[in-house]
Short mmCIF file of C-alpha atoms and ligand atoms in Angstrom, two decimals:
data_model
loop_
_atom_site.label_atom_id
_atom_site.label_comp_id
_atom_site.label_asym_id
_atom_site.label_seq_id
_atom_site.Cartn_x
_atom_site.Cartn_y
_atom_site.Cartn_z
CA MET A 5 104.23 84.06 107.98
CA ARG A 6 104.98 87.59 107.77
CA ILE A 7 107.40 88.98 104.97
CA ASP A 8 109.10 92.32 105.54
CA CYS A 9 108.95 93.95 102.16
CA PRO A 10 111.63 96.57 101.64
CA PHE A 11 109.05 99.01 100.41
CA CYS A 12 105.88 98.18 102.21
CA GLY A 13 107.32 96.96 105.49
CA PRO A 14 106.15 93.78 107.24
CA ARG A 15 103.03 92.26 105.38
CA MET A 16 101.10 89.08 105.69
CA GLY A 17 102.42 86.13 103.57
CA GLU A 18 98.99 86.03 101.78
CA GLU A 19 100.00 89.22 99.85
CA PHE A 20 102.96 87.41 98.30
CA VAL A 21 103.25 84.79 95.48
CA TYR A 22 105.99 82.19 95.59
CA LEU A 23 107.77 81.97 92.33
CA GLY A 24 110.28 79.31 92.97
CA ASP A 25 113.96 78.60 94.11
CA ALA A 26 116.06 81.74 93.96
CA ALA A 27 118.91 79.55 92.56
CA MET A 28 117.40 80.12 89.32
CA LEU A 29 118.72 83.73 89.53
CA GLU A 30 122.22 82.43 89.82
CA ARG A 31 122.57 80.15 86.86
CA PRO A 32 126.27 79.17 86.61
CA GLU A 33 128.47 79.44 83.47
CA ASP A 34 128.60 76.53 81.12
CA GLY A 35 130.10 73.43 82.66
CA ALA A 36 128.33 73.58 85.94
CA THR A 37 124.81 72.85 84.42
CA VAL A 38 124.46 69.36 85.64
CA ASP A 39 125.15 70.34 89.31
CA TYR A 40 122.91 73.28 88.74
CA VAL A 41 120.02 71.35 87.67
CA PHE A 42 120.36 68.29 90.03
CA LEU A 43 121.98 69.68 93.18
CA ARG A 44 119.83 72.79 93.93
CA ASP A 45 116.86 71.20 95.71
CA ASN A 46 117.41 71.08 99.36
CA PRO A 47 113.89 71.10 100.90
CA THR A 48 115.04 71.45 104.59
CA GLY A 49 116.92 74.04 106.32
CA ARG A 50 118.01 77.44 105.18
CA HIS A 51 116.74 78.34 101.64
CA ARG A 52 116.61 81.29 99.12
CA GLU A 53 113.33 81.65 97.44
CA LEU A 54 112.03 84.02 94.82
CA TRP A 55 108.71 85.82 95.77
CA ARG A 56 106.69 88.62 94.35
CA HIS A 57 104.69 91.12 96.42
CA GLU A 58 101.53 90.68 94.37
CA GLY A 59 99.18 92.38 96.71
CA GLY A 60 101.24 95.31 97.29
CA CYS A 61 104.15 97.04 95.44
CA GLY A 62 104.78 94.12 92.93
CA SER A 63 108.41 93.88 93.85
CA TRP A 64 110.29 90.72 93.10
CA LEU A 65 112.10 89.64 96.34
CA VAL A 66 114.49 86.97 97.43
CA VAL A 67 113.45 85.71 100.80
CA GLU A 68 116.15 83.77 102.73
CA ARG A 69 114.23 81.41 105.27
CA ASN A 70 114.26 78.26 106.98
CA VAL A 71 111.67 76.06 105.11
CA SER A 72 111.39 73.91 108.41
CA THR A 73 110.76 76.52 111.00
CA HIS A 74 109.60 79.30 108.57
CA GLU A 75 112.10 81.68 110.32
CA ILE A 76 112.95 84.42 107.84
CA TYR A 77 116.55 85.52 107.82
CA SER A 78 116.54 88.30 105.17
CA VAL A 79 114.36 89.87 102.50
CA ARG A 80 116.05 91.64 99.64
CA LEU A 81 115.20 93.02 96.23
CA VAL A 82 116.16 90.61 93.40
CA ASP A 83 118.58 93.10 92.00
CA GLU A 84 120.23 93.55 95.38
CA ALA A 85 120.42 89.84 96.06
CA ARG A 86 122.10 89.29 92.66
CA HIS A 87 124.87 91.93 93.19
CA ALA A 88 125.40 90.75 96.79
CA GLY A 89 126.12 87.30 95.53
ZN1 LIG B 2 105.91 95.52 98.84
#
């Protein structure tokens, strides 16, 4: 798998560290906590994940990809992804 880092360009996946589901960045307001905790896991299909370019620039990235086919749809900086919703 290759990840296209916004700063470094396309790099091998081995340079990146997977940190978890990007849904953790989008914690909803009070009242939706139950759905947040129990409904966020969707192990197939299109998924947003949090990665860090450990072997490169150290950026925190939101990688949107298909976890079944490993196709990557987008790579954005965490701050960018937050503001884009
Ligand atoms: Zn990088």
